[in-house]
């Protein structure tokens, strides 16, 4: 070949000669080799073309995807900032709801770190910060003198132009909220005062909010100012490395000096991520299968020639690989063959065993005479099995299993015996281990406090299998207990064949917490495993606790009525006195003018008597409903009716404590879903607590505010009871819900815990917060009735 190259022979001639040389040396048929060469050339050409196409188009595809992602993020930033500006405009329009609007801005725009109300000189009139950063005094103390020049310029521009203005970015050492920009929105109040709202926007949080969050992030983005990276994690490539695509895009409405920079995370996609590469792989695999098929057919003749040799070697491998000893002896019990396993088990070499008659070296005459291993048994012409004890060459005793079968010639005539010898030592140890495991398993089952049972399902009925001691003690040895508990379930098995429920078994008069699992064993048998814990005692204790809670609730009501007893008496005495006066007036009219009775006058007096009687009746009905113990039932309740019932008794508290209850009830409120008397009790208790706080504090402002309004979600109604009393300390707020803890002299400390329990039973929470002008506000929400939403 080298000589041909030196002689300058054409490439086609050298290729033909190489092909002929390969064909002469190959074991493949000559008609197969051209096909293989054609397939190889086709693979090379196809792979090269597709790979070249893939490399050329990869950069274009990645660059396009990068631009699309950058445009998406830039659009998200623009939408986010425009939405923020619209939300600030809503504060300006609805200035009476400023606090609520500010809370909404912080909830909707996490990138807004601080919101300030500015005077024309740039000084702050009022500041708000994100709730999670309330303790950051640096933000609260950040004043006009500390503003960077960029921020001062944007504030001046906004007031001069009367247009929303974005500042350039600034960054301060030690300030976690920077790099940041500010949005300044000027406006004029109705009184002509010129003000502006300034929102400090964290650029890192803004980029995070605008960026999509896929599972596998392909691109990274940053906000740049010229050549300076000010936010984000993307960075410029090395000047000599152009393998990573990148793009730069303006960010509206931020200043034009700030741009969005994006770059790809990985240098290149995986080779086989393209569908073309995938189909190429499939094609290569199919061609390889074809080549394999051809190779198998070509090698079939060679395998036929080696078959007999392999068969002999296989028999030898089986013989020497077996761990069971094989002994072949003639009719006189002379050993004519033994494999390597016999030598390992007995410790005797093959030359020490061959041609030996009984007694064989590992079987003594003494052992033969005392065992069933005798010549008479072998004369029965059938399979025989013995458990024997042999003596190894090193005098060590070994327990073995010995199996003997008649050995026949090709003419089906018995010419001897085929015996197997197996060491049972490991098997005996394994059996002991199994027995120990079963013992531990039984101990484990019996140590569990639940009733464990396993029932095999069959067409003829269930069969009780495994059960522990607790099952036997509580349910007996029959399947009846298992079935009674299973029938008490009200839920079906899930798709995994499991179910769990706390059930009442009437036939056993007990409660059980039960887990049931259906399992199909490897042989196809369907079994049901049941783990049942007797929770009767706990259930009764729970019912007793619930009963006590109801008693505490009614006791709280009675205590409330007891404290208002004198006021109730006064409330009833007033209409009774009026009735007596009106009755005497009628009698006086009748007595003084018997001939000409003034019917109009009498009708007027009788109407007043009826009105006062109905007032007494209404007061007594409310007191009776409030004091009666009834099961809690949640129904549709009209809010005006609930408020009127509450104020009927609250007026007694108002007169007794000399306070003023101011109601602020929103019009056209929908029906709510609640237990009317329980919510009646909660509201009355909160009003009484507010009155007690005002009296104890001797506050000059003796007003109690009772507010009811519809929440923004239109699905809940908010109830508030506010006062201007002494307020509650942060330490006391953590303990006010603890039963029997009270600051009142003679109080039981049950009012607020009972109120909280009632509200929680309505799937809500009773909460407390400080009132802006002193005192506290207790508040809770109730769900609007379903047909009202």
mmCIF file with all atom_site columns, N, CA, C and O in Angstrom, residues 12 41 76 88 151 209 242 245 269 301 412 432 481 484 497 527 531 540 545 558 594 642 669 711 714 719:
data_model
loop_
_atom_site.group_PDB
_atom_site.id
_atom_site.type_symbol
_atom_site.label_atom_id
_atom_site.label_alt_id
_atom_site.label_comp_id
_atom_site.label_asym_id
_atom_site.label_entity_id
_atom_site.label_seq_id
_atom_site.pdbx_PDB_ins_code
_atom_site.Cartn_x
_atom_site.Cartn_y
_atom_site.Cartn_z
_atom_site.occupancy
_atom_site.B_iso_or_equiv
_atom_site.pdbx_formal_charge
_atom_site.auth_seq_id
_atom_site.auth_comp_id
_atom_site.auth_asym_id
_atom_site.auth_atom_id
_atom_site.pdbx_PDB_model_num
ATOM 1   N N  . UNK A 1 12  ? -8.433   5.968   -6.804 1.00 0.00 ? 12  UNK A N  1
ATOM 2   C CA . UNK A 1 12  ? -9.465   4.958   -7.066 1.00 0.00 ? 12  UNK A CA 1
ATOM 3   C C  . UNK A 1 12  ? -8.848   3.573   -7.170 1.00 0.00 ? 12  UNK A C  1
ATOM 4   O O  . UNK A 1 12  ? -9.412   2.593   -6.671 1.00 0.00 ? 12  UNK A O  1
ATOM 5   N N  . UNK A 1 41  ? -20.781  4.484   3.748  1.00 0.00 ? 41  UNK A N  1
ATOM 6   C CA . UNK A 1 41  ? -20.624  5.758   3.031  1.00 0.00 ? 41  UNK A CA 1
ATOM 7   C C  . UNK A 1 41  ? -21.888  6.599   3.174  1.00 0.00 ? 41  UNK A C  1
ATOM 8   O O  . UNK A 1 41  ? -21.843  7.823   3.389  1.00 0.00 ? 41  UNK A O  1
ATOM 9   N N  . UNK A 1 76  ? -43.038  43.032  29.860 1.00 0.00 ? 76  UNK A N  1
ATOM 10  C CA . UNK A 1 76  ? -43.526  42.825  31.232 1.00 0.00 ? 76  UNK A CA 1
ATOM 11  C C  . UNK A 1 76  ? -43.138  43.997  32.129 1.00 0.00 ? 76  UNK A C  1
ATOM 12  O O  . UNK A 1 76  ? -43.907  44.438  32.987 1.00 0.00 ? 76  UNK A O  1
ATOM 13  N N  . UNK A 1 88  ? -51.097  54.337  41.474 1.00 0.00 ? 88  UNK A N  1
ATOM 14  C CA . UNK A 1 88  ? -50.832  55.583  42.203 1.00 0.00 ? 88  UNK A CA 1
ATOM 15  C C  . UNK A 1 88  ? -51.897  56.613  41.834 1.00 0.00 ? 88  UNK A C  1
ATOM 16  O O  . UNK A 1 88  ? -52.364  57.387  42.695 1.00 0.00 ? 88  UNK A O  1
ATOM 17  N N  . UNK A 1 151 ? -32.203  61.607  42.024 1.00 0.00 ? 151 UNK A N  1
ATOM 18  C CA . UNK A 1 151 ? -33.559  61.618  42.564 1.00 0.00 ? 151 UNK A CA 1
ATOM 19  C C  . UNK A 1 151 ? -34.046  63.056  42.751 1.00 0.00 ? 151 UNK A C  1
ATOM 20  O O  . UNK A 1 151 ? -35.203  63.381  42.479 1.00 0.00 ? 151 UNK A O  1
ATOM 21  N N  . UNK A 1 209 ? -39.602  40.100  38.950 1.00 0.00 ? 209 UNK A N  1
ATOM 22  C CA . UNK A 1 209 ? -41.040  40.006  38.714 1.00 0.00 ? 209 UNK A CA 1
ATOM 23  C C  . UNK A 1 209 ? -41.354  39.859  37.230 1.00 0.00 ? 209 UNK A C  1
ATOM 24  O O  . UNK A 1 209 ? -42.298  39.162  36.851 1.00 0.00 ? 209 UNK A O  1
ATOM 25  N N  . UNK A 1 242 ? -17.228  34.445  20.967 1.00 0.00 ? 242 UNK A N  1
ATOM 26  C CA . UNK A 1 242 ? -18.511  34.838  20.392 1.00 0.00 ? 242 UNK A CA 1
ATOM 27  C C  . UNK A 1 242 ? -19.490  33.667  20.344 1.00 0.00 ? 242 UNK A C  1
ATOM 28  O O  . UNK A 1 242 ? -20.459  33.700  19.596 1.00 0.00 ? 242 UNK A O  1
ATOM 29  N N  . UNK A 1 245 ? -24.637  33.713  22.341 1.00 0.00 ? 245 UNK A N  1
ATOM 30  C CA . UNK A 1 245 ? -25.424  34.812  21.774 1.00 0.00 ? 245 UNK A CA 1
ATOM 31  C C  . UNK A 1 245 ? -25.908  35.757  22.864 1.00 0.00 ? 245 UNK A C  1
ATOM 32  O O  . UNK A 1 245 ? -26.159  35.353  23.993 1.00 0.00 ? 245 UNK A O  1
ATOM 33  N N  . UNK A 1 269 ? -26.415  24.085  22.405 1.00 0.00 ? 269 UNK A N  1
ATOM 34  C CA . UNK A 1 269 ? -27.403  23.081  22.794 1.00 0.00 ? 269 UNK A CA 1
ATOM 35  C C  . UNK A 1 269 ? -26.844  21.682  22.675 1.00 0.00 ? 269 UNK A C  1
ATOM 36  O O  . UNK A 1 269 ? -25.820  21.451  22.036 1.00 0.00 ? 269 UNK A O  1
ATOM 37  N N  . UNK A 1 301 ? -23.014  -20.498 10.185 1.00 0.00 ? 301 UNK A N  1
ATOM 38  C CA . UNK A 1 301 ? -22.300  -21.714 9.792  1.00 0.00 ? 301 UNK A CA 1
ATOM 39  C C  . UNK A 1 301 ? -21.126  -21.984 10.736 1.00 0.00 ? 301 UNK A C  1
ATOM 40  O O  . UNK A 1 301 ? -20.854  -23.136 11.088 1.00 0.00 ? 301 UNK A O  1
ATOM 41  N N  . UNK A 1 412 ? -32.229  -48.299 28.066 1.00 0.00 ? 412 UNK A N  1
ATOM 42  C CA . UNK A 1 412 ? -33.188  -48.199 29.161 1.00 0.00 ? 412 UNK A CA 1
ATOM 43  C C  . UNK A 1 412 ? -33.076  -49.351 30.146 1.00 0.00 ? 412 UNK A C  1
ATOM 44  O O  . UNK A 1 412 ? -34.071  -49.826 30.693 1.00 0.00 ? 412 UNK A O  1
ATOM 45  N N  . UNK A 1 432 ? -33.172  -21.545 60.738 1.00 0.00 ? 432 UNK A N  1
ATOM 46  C CA . UNK A 1 432 ? -33.143  -20.921 62.069 1.00 0.00 ? 432 UNK A CA 1
ATOM 47  C C  . UNK A 1 432 ? -33.396  -19.406 61.958 1.00 0.00 ? 432 UNK A C  1
ATOM 48  O O  . UNK A 1 432 ? -34.098  -18.814 62.780 1.00 0.00 ? 432 UNK A O  1
ATOM 49  N N  . UNK A 1 481 ? -65.283  -9.736  63.612 1.00 0.00 ? 481 UNK A N  1
ATOM 50  C CA . UNK A 1 481 ? -64.859  -8.396  64.015 1.00 0.00 ? 481 UNK A CA 1
ATOM 51  C C  . UNK A 1 481 ? -64.292  -7.611  62.845 1.00 0.00 ? 481 UNK A C  1
ATOM 52  O O  . UNK A 1 481 ? -64.601  -6.427  62.664 1.00 0.00 ? 481 UNK A O  1
ATOM 53  N N  . UNK A 1 484 ? -67.202  -6.599  60.568 1.00 0.00 ? 484 UNK A N  1
ATOM 54  C CA . UNK A 1 484 ? -68.058  -5.572  61.169 1.00 0.00 ? 484 UNK A CA 1
ATOM 55  C C  . UNK A 1 484 ? -67.419  -4.188  61.034 1.00 0.00 ? 484 UNK A C  1
ATOM 56  O O  . UNK A 1 484 ? -68.092  -3.201  60.702 1.00 0.00 ? 484 UNK A O  1
ATOM 57  N N  . UNK A 1 497 ? -56.076  1.344   46.384 1.00 0.00 ? 497 UNK A N  1
ATOM 58  C CA . UNK A 1 497 ? -56.595  0.255   47.210 1.00 0.00 ? 497 UNK A CA 1
ATOM 59  C C  . UNK A 1 497 ? -56.507  0.545   48.693 1.00 0.00 ? 497 UNK A C  1
ATOM 60  O O  . UNK A 1 497 ? -56.393  -0.377  49.495 1.00 0.00 ? 497 UNK A O  1
ATOM 61  N N  . UNK A 1 527 ? -55.908  -9.943  49.201 1.00 0.00 ? 527 UNK A N  1
ATOM 62  C CA . UNK A 1 527 ? -56.047  -9.906  50.659 1.00 0.00 ? 527 UNK A CA 1
ATOM 63  C C  . UNK A 1 527 ? -56.350  -8.477  51.079 1.00 0.00 ? 527 UNK A C  1
ATOM 64  O O  . UNK A 1 527 ? -56.025  -7.509  50.378 1.00 0.00 ? 527 UNK A O  1
ATOM 65  N N  . UNK A 1 531 ? -55.946  -2.298  59.972 1.00 0.00 ? 531 UNK A N  1
ATOM 66  C CA . UNK A 1 531 ? -55.330  -1.841  61.214 1.00 0.00 ? 531 UNK A CA 1
ATOM 67  C C  . UNK A 1 531 ? -56.351  -0.938  61.896 1.00 0.00 ? 531 UNK A C  1
ATOM 68  O O  . UNK A 1 531 ? -56.649  0.159   61.403 1.00 0.00 ? 531 UNK A O  1
ATOM 69  N N  . UNK A 1 540 ? -65.221  9.619   73.459 1.00 0.00 ? 540 UNK A N  1
ATOM 70  C CA . UNK A 1 540 ? -66.092  10.069  74.540 1.00 0.00 ? 540 UNK A CA 1
ATOM 71  C C  . UNK A 1 540 ? -65.527  11.308  75.231 1.00 0.00 ? 540 UNK A C  1
ATOM 72  O O  . UNK A 1 540 ? -66.254  12.217  75.612 1.00 0.00 ? 540 UNK A O  1
ATOM 73  N N  . UNK A 1 545 ? -65.647  17.086  76.112 1.00 0.00 ? 545 UNK A N  1
ATOM 74  C CA . UNK A 1 545 ? -65.032  18.406  75.975 1.00 0.00 ? 545 UNK A CA 1
ATOM 75  C C  . UNK A 1 545 ? -65.936  19.346  75.196 1.00 0.00 ? 545 UNK A C  1
ATOM 76  O O  . UNK A 1 545 ? -66.076  20.525  75.538 1.00 0.00 ? 545 UNK A O  1
ATOM 77  N N  . UNK A 1 558 ? -75.241  33.825  80.211 1.00 0.00 ? 558 UNK A N  1
ATOM 78  C CA . UNK A 1 558 ? -75.970  34.092  81.447 1.00 0.00 ? 558 UNK A CA 1
ATOM 79  C C  . UNK A 1 558 ? -75.243  35.124  82.294 1.00 0.00 ? 558 UNK A C  1
ATOM 80  O O  . UNK A 1 558 ? -75.859  35.962  82.951 1.00 0.00 ? 558 UNK A O  1
ATOM 81  N N  . UNK A 1 594 ? -118.351 60.423  80.399 1.00 0.00 ? 594 UNK A N  1
ATOM 82  C CA . UNK A 1 594 ? -119.040 59.168  80.067 1.00 0.00 ? 594 UNK A CA 1
ATOM 83  C C  . UNK A 1 594 ? -120.014 59.316  78.895 1.00 0.00 ? 594 UNK A C  1
ATOM 84  O O  . UNK A 1 594 ? -120.273 58.368  78.189 1.00 0.00 ? 594 UNK A O  1
ATOM 85  N N  . UNK A 1 642 ? -79.661  41.083  62.206 1.00 0.00 ? 642 UNK A N  1
ATOM 86  C CA . UNK A 1 642 ? -78.621  40.770  63.193 1.00 0.00 ? 642 UNK A CA 1
ATOM 87  C C  . UNK A 1 642 ? -78.167  42.032  63.925 1.00 0.00 ? 642 UNK A C  1
ATOM 88  O O  . UNK A 1 642 ? -77.988  42.038  65.143 1.00 0.00 ? 642 UNK A O  1
ATOM 89  N N  . UNK A 1 669 ? -76.345  45.320  51.987 1.00 0.00 ? 669 UNK A N  1
ATOM 90  C CA . UNK A 1 669 ? -75.454  44.193  52.270 1.00 0.00 ? 669 UNK A CA 1
ATOM 91  C C  . UNK A 1 669 ? -76.171  42.880  51.959 1.00 0.00 ? 669 UNK A C  1
ATOM 92  O O  . UNK A 1 669 ? -77.379  42.742  52.205 1.00 0.00 ? 669 UNK A O  1
ATOM 93  N N  . UNK A 1 711 ? -66.453  43.239  51.854 1.00 0.00 ? 711 UNK A N  1
ATOM 94  C CA . UNK A 1 711 ? -65.062  43.242  51.450 1.00 0.00 ? 711 UNK A CA 1
ATOM 95  C C  . UNK A 1 711 ? -64.944  43.367  49.921 1.00 0.00 ? 711 UNK A C  1
ATOM 96  O O  . UNK A 1 711 ? -65.913  43.172  49.188 1.00 0.00 ? 711 UNK A O  1
ATOM 97  N N  . UNK A 1 714 ? -66.151  40.684  47.467 1.00 0.00 ? 714 UNK A N  1
ATOM 98  C CA . UNK A 1 714 ? -67.602  40.488  47.348 1.00 0.00 ? 714 UNK A CA 1
ATOM 99  C C  . UNK A 1 714 ? -68.070  39.144  47.900 1.00 0.00 ? 714 UNK A C  1
ATOM 100 O O  . UNK A 1 714 ? -69.228  38.768  47.699 1.00 0.00 ? 714 UNK A O  1
ATOM 101 N N  . UNK A 1 719 ? -66.894  42.650  59.999 1.00 0.00 ? 719 UNK A N  1
ATOM 102 C CA . UNK A 1 719 ? -67.488  43.205  61.213 1.00 0.00 ? 719 UNK A CA 1
ATOM 103 C C  . UNK A 1 719 ? -66.359  43.779  62.061 1.00 0.00 ? 719 UNK A C  1
ATOM 104 O O  . UNK A 1 719 ? -65.355  43.095  62.311 1.00 0.00 ? 719 UNK A O  1
#
